[in-house]
Amino acid sequence: MNRTELNALLDQLALRGNHVIVHASLSSFGHVEGGAVAVCAALIDAVGDGGTVMMPAFTATETWFRPAPGEPRARPVAFHGDLSVSRPVGAIAEVFRRLPGVLRSNHPTHSFAAWGRHAREVLSTQRDNNPFGPLKKINIMRGHVLLLGTSLQTATVIHIAEERFGVPYLSRGTAVRVNAAGYDERVVLENLPGCSAAFVKLDACLEPAKVKSVAMARGSARKIPVRHLVQLAAALLDSDPYAFVCDQPDCASCAGKRAALAAAETRPPHAGQKTAS
Ligand SMILES: [Zn+2]
């Protein structure tokens, strides 16, 4: 696939002026002349001056490496702005965060990289206790999720619905970040999301009229309004708070979610809150 073909593929998704959160798999494009750099450049061209391209730049620092009982604790990786994106997030995201003009937030585990006039404003909404700030901002800006050969499992905006619904399993953790003075600093993180494997359940709920879909060499490219996805996720959680607990028996994250949900069920409403007297 050359640059002209790449532009033609993205043209079909009508991205001009859009604010997009991109989750991309390089291999789904088949062979691309210029590789991940060409894909990033084509995306930036496609949204144009008024648009925003944002990608996760997540990093597997300490929080993701909770040792199993009896195993030695993994050496913490301190987050800094030039730390490589975790391999599962993908080659395109790793190339994107290093491009000139692309900014990156400094959350130790869930940083985002963004390009465009609104990039700074979008990224500045993130806090150590508000990892989804940039996703919420793109939602307010009526943005879209762009899945390039990836499944809904990668659509991190669905975590917004979990937070809004008040699921009891968003967790607390710590991580190490290099501070402005150059020293490692341990920071407390809140509202950390867990396993997203069960997000694919929302495939059955998507309204075809709201999704733009184009075939790729492998799989498809889909553009979905953030608002639509968040509303569908909230409705699913409303009917079943366990909706985003996956079926994999060895998933530690979902075992933790199940336990938190069960504990919340047995707790009386507003437990721990002071009653007005
Ligand atoms: Zn799971």
PDB file of C-alpha atoms and ligand atoms in Angstrom:
ATOM      1  CA  MET A   1       0.000   0.000   0.000  1.00  0.00           C
ATOM      2  CA  ASN A   2       1.473   3.350  -1.012  1.00  0.00           C
ATOM      3  CA  ARG A   3       0.699   6.826   0.321  1.00  0.00           C
ATOM      4  CA  THR A   4      -1.938   7.507  -2.346  1.00  0.00           C
ATOM      5  CA  GLU A   5      -3.779   4.313  -1.429  1.00  0.00           C
ATOM      6  CA  LEU A   6      -3.456   5.166   2.265  1.00  0.00           C
ATOM      7  CA  ASN A   7      -4.958   8.635   1.661  1.00  0.00           C
ATOM      8  CA  ALA A   8      -7.771   7.053  -0.368  1.00  0.00           C
ATOM      9  CA  LEU A   9      -8.577   4.645   2.476  1.00  0.00           C
ATOM     10  CA  LEU A  10      -8.739   7.447   5.048  1.00  0.00           C
ATOM     11  CA  ASP A  11     -10.710   9.700   2.645  1.00  0.00           C
ATOM     12  CA  GLN A  12     -13.550   7.189   2.745  1.00  0.00           C
ATOM     13  CA  LEU A  13     -13.813   7.743   6.509  1.00  0.00           C
ATOM     14  CA  ALA A  14     -14.382  11.505   6.041  1.00  0.00           C
ATOM     15  CA  LEU A  15     -11.998  12.662   8.776  1.00  0.00           C
ATOM     16  CA  ARG A  16     -11.523  16.342   7.809  1.00  0.00           C
ATOM     17  CA  GLY A  17     -11.821  18.531  10.922  1.00  0.00           C
ATOM     18  CA  ASN A  18     -12.546  15.506  13.148  1.00  0.00           C
ATOM     19  CA  HIS A  19     -11.117  14.894  16.607  1.00  0.00           C
ATOM     20  CA  VAL A  20     -10.142  11.226  16.603  1.00  0.00           C
ATOM     21  CA  ILE A  21      -8.822   8.776  19.186  1.00  0.00           C
ATOM     22  CA  VAL A  22      -6.922   6.279  17.069  1.00  0.00           C
ATOM     23  CA  HIS A  23      -6.302   2.623  17.897  1.00  0.00           C
ATOM     24  CA  ALA A  24      -4.348   1.095  15.041  1.00  0.00           C
ATOM     25  CA  SER A  25      -2.708  -2.152  14.052  1.00  0.00           C
ATOM     26  CA  LEU A  26       0.047  -1.719  11.482  1.00  0.00           C
ATOM     27  CA  SER A  27      -0.237  -5.286  10.155  1.00  0.00           C
ATOM     28  CA  SER A  28      -3.903  -4.765   9.254  1.00  0.00           C
ATOM     29  CA  PHE A  29      -2.809  -2.379   6.483  1.00  0.00           C
ATOM     30  CA  GLY A  30      -0.824  -5.137   4.762  1.00  0.00           C
ATOM     31  CA  HIS A  31       2.529  -3.857   3.504  1.00  0.00           C
ATOM     32  CA  VAL A  32       2.752  -0.067   3.831  1.00  0.00           C
ATOM     33  CA  GLU A  33       5.444   1.901   2.010  1.00  0.00           C
ATOM     34  CA  GLY A  34       7.037   4.046   4.729  1.00  0.00           C
ATOM     35  CA  GLY A  35       5.502   1.944   7.517  1.00  0.00           C
ATOM     36  CA  ALA A  36       4.033   3.468  10.670  1.00  0.00           C
ATOM     37  CA  VAL A  37       5.440   6.933   9.855  1.00  0.00           C
ATOM     38  CA  ALA A  38       3.447   7.009   6.604  1.00  0.00           C
ATOM     39  CA  VAL A  39       0.259   5.972   8.447  1.00  0.00           C
ATOM     40  CA  CYS A  40       0.710   8.739  11.056  1.00  0.00           C
ATOM     41  CA  ALA A  41       1.413  11.368   8.379  1.00  0.00           C
ATOM     42  CA  ALA A  42      -1.660  10.278   6.409  1.00  0.00           C
ATOM     43  CA  LEU A  43      -3.831  10.510   9.545  1.00  0.00           C
ATOM     44  CA  ILE A  44      -2.595  14.027  10.305  1.00  0.00           C
ATOM     45  CA  ASP A  45      -3.248  15.062   6.677  1.00  0.00           C
ATOM     46  CA  ALA A  46      -6.699  13.500   6.807  1.00  0.00           C
ATOM     47  CA  VAL A  47      -7.957  15.460   9.842  1.00  0.00           C
ATOM     48  CA  GLY A  48      -6.256  18.662   8.662  1.00  0.00           C
ATOM     49  CA  ASP A  49      -5.574  21.896  10.528  1.00  0.00           C
ATOM     50  CA  GLY A  50      -8.752  22.032  12.590  1.00  0.00           C
ATOM     51  CA  GLY A  51      -8.659  18.375  13.625  1.00  0.00           C
ATOM     52  CA  THR A  52      -7.022  16.386  16.408  1.00  0.00           C
ATOM     53  CA  VAL A  53      -5.297  13.008  16.279  1.00  0.00           C
ATOM     54  CA  MET A  54      -4.845  11.353  19.665  1.00  0.00           C
ATOM     55  CA  MET A  55      -3.434   7.921  20.487  1.00  0.00           C
ATOM     56  CA  PRO A  56      -2.782   6.071  23.724  1.00  0.00           C
ATOM     57  CA  ALA A  57       0.891   6.133  24.740  1.00  0.00           C
ATOM     58  CA  PHE A  58       0.373   3.714  27.613  1.00  0.00           C
ATOM     59  CA  THR A  59       3.392   2.404  29.451  1.00  0.00           C
ATOM     60  CA  ALA A  60       3.817  -0.751  31.490  1.00  0.00           C
ATOM     61  CA  THR A  61       5.364   0.822  34.540  1.00  0.00           C
ATOM     62  CA  GLU A  62       5.194  -0.683  38.003  1.00  0.00           C
ATOM     63  CA  THR A  63       1.432  -0.809  38.463  1.00  0.00           C
ATOM     64  CA  TRP A  64       1.010  -3.309  35.637  1.00  0.00           C
ATOM     65  CA  PHE A  65       3.538  -5.697  37.107  1.00  0.00           C
ATOM     66  CA  ARG A  66       1.957  -6.808  40.370  1.00  0.00           C
ATOM     67  CA  PRO A  67       3.930  -9.928  41.189  1.00  0.00           C
ATOM     68  CA  ALA A  68       2.132 -13.198  41.836  1.00  0.00           C
ATOM     69  CA  PRO A  69       2.352 -14.368  45.475  1.00  0.00           C
ATOM     70  CA  GLY A  70       5.873 -15.635  46.165  1.00  0.00           C
ATOM     71  CA  GLU A  71       7.393 -13.994  43.093  1.00  0.00           C
ATOM     72  CA  PRO A  72       9.973 -11.246  43.464  1.00  0.00           C
ATOM     73  CA  ARG A  73       8.743  -7.742  42.842  1.00  0.00           C
ATOM     74  CA  ALA A  74       9.611  -6.435  39.359  1.00  0.00           C
ATOM     75  CA  ARG A  75      11.952  -3.471  39.268  1.00  0.00           C
ATOM     76  CA  PRO A  76       9.849  -0.339  38.834  1.00  0.00           C
ATOM     77  CA  VAL A  77      10.190   1.531  35.566  1.00  0.00           C
ATOM     78  CA  ALA A  78      10.100   5.282  36.155  1.00  0.00           C
ATOM     79  CA  PHE A  79       7.907   7.149  33.684  1.00  0.00           C
ATOM     80  CA  HIS A  80       9.441   9.989  31.693  1.00  0.00           C
ATOM     81  CA  GLY A  81       8.228  11.741  28.564  1.00  0.00           C
ATOM     82  CA  ASP A  82      10.415   9.699  26.237  1.00  0.00           C
ATOM     83  CA  LEU A  83       9.553   6.264  27.635  1.00  0.00           C
ATOM     84  CA  SER A  84       8.546   3.815  24.879  1.00  0.00           C
ATOM     85  CA  VAL A  85       4.911   2.887  24.542  1.00  0.00           C
ATOM     86  CA  SER A  86       4.113  -0.660  25.683  1.00  0.00           C
ATOM     87  CA  ARG A  87       4.417  -3.153  22.862  1.00  0.00           C
ATOM     88  CA  PRO A  88       0.731  -4.257  22.833  1.00  0.00           C
ATOM     89  CA  VAL A  89      -0.330  -0.628  22.241  1.00  0.00           C
ATOM     90  CA  GLY A  90       1.330  -0.908  18.854  1.00  0.00           C
ATOM     91  CA  ALA A  91       4.047   0.306  16.521  1.00  0.00           C
ATOM     92  CA  ILE A  92       1.923   3.138  15.136  1.00  0.00           C
ATOM     93  CA  ALA A  93       1.367   4.656  18.598  1.00  0.00           C
ATOM     94  CA  GLU A  94       5.100   4.373  19.363  1.00  0.00           C
ATOM     95  CA  VAL A  95       6.038   6.189  16.135  1.00  0.00           C
ATOM     96  CA  PHE A  96       3.270   8.782  16.584  1.00  0.00           C
ATOM     97  CA  ARG A  97       4.353   9.918  20.053  1.00  0.00           C
ATOM     98  CA  ARG A  98       7.858  10.673  18.697  1.00  0.00           C
ATOM     99  CA  LEU A  99       6.746  12.771  15.691  1.00  0.00           C
ATOM    100  CA  PRO A 100       7.562  16.488  15.656  1.00  0.00           C
ATOM    101  CA  GLY A 101       4.536  18.510  16.761  1.00  0.00           C
ATOM    102  CA  VAL A 102       3.045  15.643  18.772  1.00  0.00           C
ATOM    103  CA  LEU A 103       2.584  16.330  22.503  1.00  0.00           C
ATOM    104  CA  ARG A 104       2.368  13.742  25.273  1.00  0.00           C
ATOM    105  CA  SER A 105       0.745  13.899  28.719  1.00  0.00           C
ATOM    106  CA  ASN A 106       2.685  12.647  31.734  1.00  0.00           C
ATOM    107  CA  HIS A 107       0.438  10.074  33.411  1.00  0.00           C
ATOM    108  CA  PRO A 108       2.823   7.270  34.466  1.00  0.00           C
ATOM    109  CA  THR A 109       0.704   4.420  33.051  1.00  0.00           C
ATOM    110  CA  HIS A 110      -1.988   5.976  30.827  1.00  0.00           C
ATOM    111  CA  SER A 111      -0.396   8.900  28.987  1.00  0.00           C
ATOM    112  CA  PHE A 112      -1.807  10.027  25.641  1.00  0.00           C
ATOM    113  CA  ALA A 113      -0.068  11.576  22.628  1.00  0.00           C
ATOM    114  CA  ALA A 114      -1.888  14.172  20.542  1.00  0.00           C
ATOM    115  CA  TRP A 115      -1.418  16.321  17.458  1.00  0.00           C
ATOM    116  CA  GLY A 116      -3.391  19.400  16.424  1.00  0.00           C
ATOM    117  CA  ARG A 117      -4.431  22.883  17.465  1.00  0.00           C
ATOM    118  CA  HIS A 118      -6.362  21.487  20.451  1.00  0.00           C
ATOM    119  CA  ALA A 119      -3.740  18.938  21.507  1.00  0.00           C
ATOM    120  CA  ARG A 120      -2.434  20.853  24.532  1.00  0.00           C
ATOM    121  CA  GLU A 121      -5.922  21.686  25.747  1.00  0.00           C
ATOM    122  CA  VAL A 122      -7.042  18.045  25.414  1.00  0.00           C
ATOM    123  CA  LEU A 123      -3.991  16.553  27.150  1.00  0.00           C
ATOM    124  CA  SER A 124      -4.015  19.131  29.966  1.00  0.00           C
ATOM    125  CA  THR A 125      -7.261  17.630  31.295  1.00  0.00           C
ATOM    126  CA  GLN A 126      -5.445  14.518  32.526  1.00  0.00           C
ATOM    127  CA  ARG A 127      -4.572  14.076  36.209  1.00  0.00           C
ATOM    128  CA  ASP A 128      -3.089  11.202  38.189  1.00  0.00           C
ATOM    129  CA  ASN A 129      -6.606  10.635  39.552  1.00  0.00           C
ATOM    130  CA  ASN A 130      -8.343  11.388  36.243  1.00  0.00           C
ATOM    131  CA  PRO A 131      -6.639   9.238  33.606  1.00  0.00           C
ATOM    132  CA  PHE A 132      -9.609   9.526  31.227  1.00  0.00           C
ATOM    133  CA  GLY A 133      -9.610  13.352  31.141  1.00  0.00           C
ATOM    134  CA  PRO A 134      -8.421  13.578  27.491  1.00  0.00           C
ATOM    135  CA  LEU A 135     -11.012  10.999  26.410  1.00  0.00           C
ATOM    136  CA  LYS A 136     -13.774  12.969  28.138  1.00  0.00           C
ATOM    137  CA  LYS A 137     -12.557  16.150  26.461  1.00  0.00           C
ATOM    138  CA  ILE A 138     -12.663  14.512  23.007  1.00  0.00           C
ATOM    139  CA  ASN A 139     -16.177  13.301  23.883  1.00  0.00           C
ATOM    140  CA  ILE A 140     -17.253  16.882  24.692  1.00  0.00           C
ATOM    141  CA  MET A 141     -15.693  17.966  21.376  1.00  0.00           C
ATOM    142  CA  ARG A 142     -17.974  15.418  19.651  1.00  0.00           C
ATOM    143  CA  GLY A 143     -14.999  13.343  18.590  1.00  0.00           C
ATOM    144  CA  HIS A 144     -14.741   9.863  17.185  1.00  0.00           C
ATOM    145  CA  VAL A 145     -12.992   6.614  17.929  1.00  0.00           C
ATOM    146  CA  LEU A 146     -11.055   5.363  14.923  1.00  0.00           C
ATOM    147  CA  LEU A 147     -10.327   1.643  14.967  1.00  0.00           C
ATOM    148  CA  LEU A 148      -7.827   0.786  12.247  1.00  0.00           C
ATOM    149  CA  GLY A 149      -7.822  -2.988  12.170  1.00  0.00           C
ATOM    150  CA  THR A 150      -8.336  -3.281  15.928  1.00  0.00           C
ATOM    151  CA  SER A 151     -11.381  -4.514  17.843  1.00  0.00           C
ATOM    152  CA  LEU A 152     -13.532  -2.654  20.361  1.00  0.00           C
ATOM    153  CA  GLN A 153     -11.251  -4.118  23.037  1.00  0.00           C
ATOM    154  CA  THR A 154      -8.881  -1.247  22.278  1.00  0.00           C
ATOM    155  CA  ALA A 155     -11.555   1.469  22.590  1.00  0.00           C
ATOM    156  CA  THR A 156     -10.440   3.058  25.862  1.00  0.00           C
ATOM    157  CA  VAL A 157     -13.339   5.582  25.756  1.00  0.00           C
ATOM    158  CA  ILE A 158     -15.574   2.798  27.060  1.00  0.00           C
ATOM    159  CA  HIS A 159     -13.829   3.257  30.429  1.00  0.00           C
ATOM    160  CA  ILE A 160     -15.576   6.669  30.602  1.00  0.00           C
ATOM    161  CA  ALA A 161     -18.891   4.814  30.864  1.00  0.00           C
ATOM    162  CA  GLU A 162     -17.484   2.602  33.631  1.00  0.00           C
ATOM    163  CA  GLU A 163     -16.407   5.668  35.587  1.00  0.00           C
ATOM    164  CA  ARG A 164     -19.697   7.499  34.989  1.00  0.00           C
ATOM    165  CA  PHE A 165     -21.670   4.431  36.042  1.00  0.00           C
ATOM    166  CA  GLY A 166     -19.592   4.249  39.225  1.00  0.00           C
ATOM    167  CA  VAL A 167     -18.328   0.691  38.804  1.00  0.00           C
ATOM    168  CA  PRO A 168     -16.597  -0.301  42.043  1.00  0.00           C
ATOM    169  CA  TYR A 169     -13.572  -1.794  40.288  1.00  0.00           C
ATOM    170  CA  LEU A 170     -11.601   1.197  38.988  1.00  0.00           C
ATOM    171  CA  SER A 171      -8.504   0.831  41.098  1.00  0.00           C
ATOM    172  CA  ARG A 172      -5.862   2.717  42.970  1.00  0.00           C
ATOM    173  CA  GLY A 173      -2.161   2.153  42.459  1.00  0.00           C
ATOM    174  CA  THR A 174       1.222   3.745  42.619  1.00  0.00           C
ATOM    175  CA  ALA A 175       3.901   4.335  40.036  1.00  0.00           C
ATOM    176  CA  VAL A 176       7.196   6.132  39.721  1.00  0.00           C
ATOM    177  CA  ARG A 177       7.660   9.218  37.537  1.00  0.00           C
ATOM    178  CA  VAL A 178      10.706  11.331  36.897  1.00  0.00           C
ATOM    179  CA  ASN A 179       9.777  14.797  38.158  1.00  0.00           C
ATOM    180  CA  ALA A 180      10.707  18.183  36.691  1.00  0.00           C
ATOM    181  CA  ALA A 181      13.886  18.265  38.796  1.00  0.00           C
ATOM    182  CA  GLY A 182      15.008  14.924  37.361  1.00  0.00           C
ATOM    183  CA  TYR A 183      14.328  12.774  40.421  1.00  0.00           C
ATOM    184  CA  ASP A 184      12.180   9.645  40.653  1.00  0.00           C
ATOM    185  CA  GLU A 185       8.983  10.390  42.514  1.00  0.00           C
ATOM    186  CA  ARG A 186       6.382   7.876  43.672  1.00  0.00           C
ATOM    187  CA  VAL A 187       2.876   9.031  42.832  1.00  0.00           C
ATOM    188  CA  VAL A 188      -0.590   7.732  43.709  1.00  0.00           C
ATOM    189  CA  LEU A 189      -2.882   6.925  40.803  1.00  0.00           C
ATOM    190  CA  GLU A 190      -6.652   6.612  41.028  1.00  0.00           C
ATOM    191  CA  ASN A 191      -9.475   5.416  38.758  1.00  0.00           C
ATOM    192  CA  LEU A 192      -7.174   3.011  36.940  1.00  0.00           C
ATOM    193  CA  PRO A 193      -9.014   0.857  34.404  1.00  0.00           C
ATOM    194  CA  GLY A 194      -8.722  -2.924  34.152  1.00  0.00           C
ATOM    195  CA  CYS A 195      -9.131  -5.585  31.461  1.00  0.00           C
ATOM    196  CA  SER A 196     -11.066  -4.460  28.387  1.00  0.00           C
ATOM    197  CA  ALA A 197     -11.506  -7.835  26.649  1.00  0.00           C
ATOM    198  CA  ALA A 198     -15.285  -7.794  27.194  1.00  0.00           C
ATOM    199  CA  PHE A 199     -15.701  -4.448  25.402  1.00  0.00           C
ATOM    200  CA  VAL A 200     -16.187  -6.472  22.175  1.00  0.00           C
ATOM    201  CA  LYS A 201     -19.700  -7.309  23.456  1.00  0.00           C
ATOM    202  CA  LEU A 202     -20.694  -3.829  22.243  1.00  0.00           C
ATOM    203  CA  ASP A 203     -20.171  -4.923  18.608  1.00  0.00           C
ATOM    204  CA  ALA A 204     -23.677  -6.396  18.684  1.00  0.00           C
ATOM    205  CA  CYS A 205     -25.159  -3.097  19.928  1.00  0.00           C
ATOM    206  CA  LEU A 206     -23.601  -0.653  17.419  1.00  0.00           C
ATOM    207  CA  GLU A 207     -26.080   1.121  15.162  1.00  0.00           C
ATOM    208  CA  PRO A 208     -24.805   0.568  11.607  1.00  0.00           C
ATOM    209  CA  ALA A 209     -25.969   4.044  10.527  1.00  0.00           C
ATOM    210  CA  LYS A 210     -23.665   5.654  13.101  1.00  0.00           C
ATOM    211  CA  VAL A 211     -20.538   3.703  12.109  1.00  0.00           C
ATOM    212  CA  LYS A 212     -18.430   4.397   9.026  1.00  0.00           C
ATOM    213  CA  SER A 213     -16.658   1.223   8.002  1.00  0.00           C
ATOM    214  CA  VAL A 214     -14.096   0.526   5.272  1.00  0.00           C
ATOM    215  CA  ALA A 215     -12.375  -2.767   4.473  1.00  0.00           C
ATOM    216  CA  MET A 216      -8.608  -3.004   5.044  1.00  0.00           C
ATOM    217  CA  ALA A 217      -6.093  -5.628   3.895  1.00  0.00           C
ATOM    218  CA  ARG A 218      -6.896  -7.399   7.167  1.00  0.00           C
ATOM    219  CA  GLY A 219     -10.040  -6.496   9.087  1.00  0.00           C
ATOM    220  CA  SER A 220     -11.696  -3.110   8.792  1.00  0.00           C
ATOM    221  CA  ALA A 221     -11.328   0.570   9.592  1.00  0.00           C
ATOM    222  CA  ARG A 222     -14.234   1.912  11.652  1.00  0.00           C
ATOM    223  CA  LYS A 223     -15.121   5.434  12.739  1.00  0.00           C
ATOM    224  CA  ILE A 224     -17.556   5.513  15.667  1.00  0.00           C
ATOM    225  CA  PRO A 225     -18.801   8.629  17.515  1.00  0.00           C
ATOM    226  CA  VAL A 226     -17.418   8.599  21.084  1.00  0.00           C
ATOM    227  CA  ARG A 227     -20.835   9.626  22.383  1.00  0.00           C
ATOM    228  CA  HIS A 228     -22.541   6.647  20.743  1.00  0.00           C
ATOM    229  CA  LEU A 229     -20.037   4.179  22.180  1.00  0.00           C
ATOM    230  CA  VAL A 230     -20.223   5.664  25.692  1.00  0.00           C
ATOM    231  CA  GLN A 231     -24.040   5.658  25.629  1.00  0.00           C
ATOM    232  CA  LEU A 232     -24.143   2.022  24.506  1.00  0.00           C
ATOM    233  CA  ALA A 233     -21.632   1.035  27.199  1.00  0.00           C
ATOM    234  CA  ALA A 234     -23.616   2.870  29.888  1.00  0.00           C
ATOM    235  CA  ALA A 235     -26.837   1.125  28.806  1.00  0.00           C
ATOM    236  CA  LEU A 236     -25.120  -2.261  28.907  1.00  0.00           C
ATOM    237  CA  LEU A 237     -23.718  -1.585  32.398  1.00  0.00           C
ATOM    238  CA  ASP A 238     -27.160  -0.478  33.506  1.00  0.00           C
ATOM    239  CA  SER A 239     -28.608  -3.843  32.488  1.00  0.00           C
ATOM    240  CA  ASP A 240     -25.651  -5.803  33.864  1.00  0.00           C
ATOM    241  CA  PRO A 241     -22.912  -4.270  36.054  1.00  0.00           C
ATOM    242  CA  TYR A 242     -20.800  -7.373  35.291  1.00  0.00           C
ATOM    243  CA  ALA A 243     -20.983  -6.691  31.521  1.00  0.00           C
ATOM    244  CA  PHE A 244     -17.293  -5.833  31.195  1.00  0.00           C
ATOM    245  CA  VAL A 245     -15.955  -8.737  33.230  1.00  0.00           C
ATOM    246  CA  CYS A 246     -14.378 -11.120  30.704  1.00  0.00           C
ATOM    247  CA  ASP A 247     -14.786 -14.917  30.514  1.00  0.00           C
ATOM    248  CA  GLN A 248     -11.094 -15.823  30.640  1.00  0.00           C
ATOM    249  CA  PRO A 249     -10.657 -17.925  33.797  1.00  0.00           C
ATOM    250  CA  ASP A 250      -7.052 -16.801  34.293  1.00  0.00           C
ATOM    251  CA  CYS A 251      -7.726 -13.040  33.976  1.00  0.00           C
ATOM    252  CA  ALA A 252      -6.507 -11.548  37.258  1.00  0.00           C
ATOM    253  CA  SER A 253      -7.936  -8.128  36.421  1.00  0.00           C
ATOM    254  CA  CYS A 254     -11.451  -9.483  35.914  1.00  0.00           C
ATOM    255  CA  ALA A 255     -11.184 -11.689  39.024  1.00  0.00           C
ATOM    256  CA  GLY A 256     -10.520  -8.456  40.929  1.00  0.00           C
ATOM    257  CA  LYS A 257     -13.477  -6.767  39.216  1.00  0.00           C
ATOM    258  CA  ARG A 258     -15.776  -9.664  40.115  1.00  0.00           C
ATOM    259  CA  ALA A 259     -14.708  -9.479  43.771  1.00  0.00           C
ATOM    260  CA  ALA A 260     -15.222  -5.691  43.900  1.00  0.00           C
ATOM    261  CA  LEU A 261     -18.684  -6.014  42.315  1.00  0.00           C
ATOM    262  CA  ALA A 262     -19.679  -8.783  44.752  1.00  0.00           C
ATOM    263  CA  ALA A 263     -18.466  -6.728  47.731  1.00  0.00           C
ATOM    264  CA  ALA A 264     -20.449  -3.712  46.498  1.00  0.00           C
ATOM    265  CA  GLU A 265     -23.595  -5.853  46.259  1.00  0.00           C
ATOM    266  CA  THR A 266     -23.414  -6.885  49.914  1.00  0.00           C
ATOM    267  CA  ARG A 267     -22.644  -3.386  51.143  1.00  0.00           C
ATOM    268  CA  PRO A 268     -25.704  -1.328  52.134  1.00  0.00           C
ATOM    269  CA  PRO A 269     -26.161   1.784  49.997  1.00  0.00           C
ATOM    270  CA  HIS A 270     -24.170   4.806  51.176  1.00  0.00           C
ATOM    271  CA  ALA A 271     -22.223   2.698  53.704  1.00  0.00           C
ATOM    272  CA  GLY A 272     -19.581   4.713  55.415  1.00  0.00           C
ATOM    273  CA  GLN A 273     -21.264   8.028  54.699  1.00  0.00           C
ATOM    274  CA  LYS A 274     -22.306  10.213  57.588  1.00  0.00           C
ATOM    275  CA  THR A 275     -26.016  10.559  58.002  1.00  0.00           C
ATOM    276  CA  ALA A 276     -27.410  14.018  58.426  1.00  0.00           C
ATOM    277  CA  SER A 277     -28.556  14.689  61.943  1.00  0.00           C
TER     278      SER A 277
HETATM  279 ZN    ZN B   1     -10.480  -9.876  31.822  1.00  0.00          ZN
END
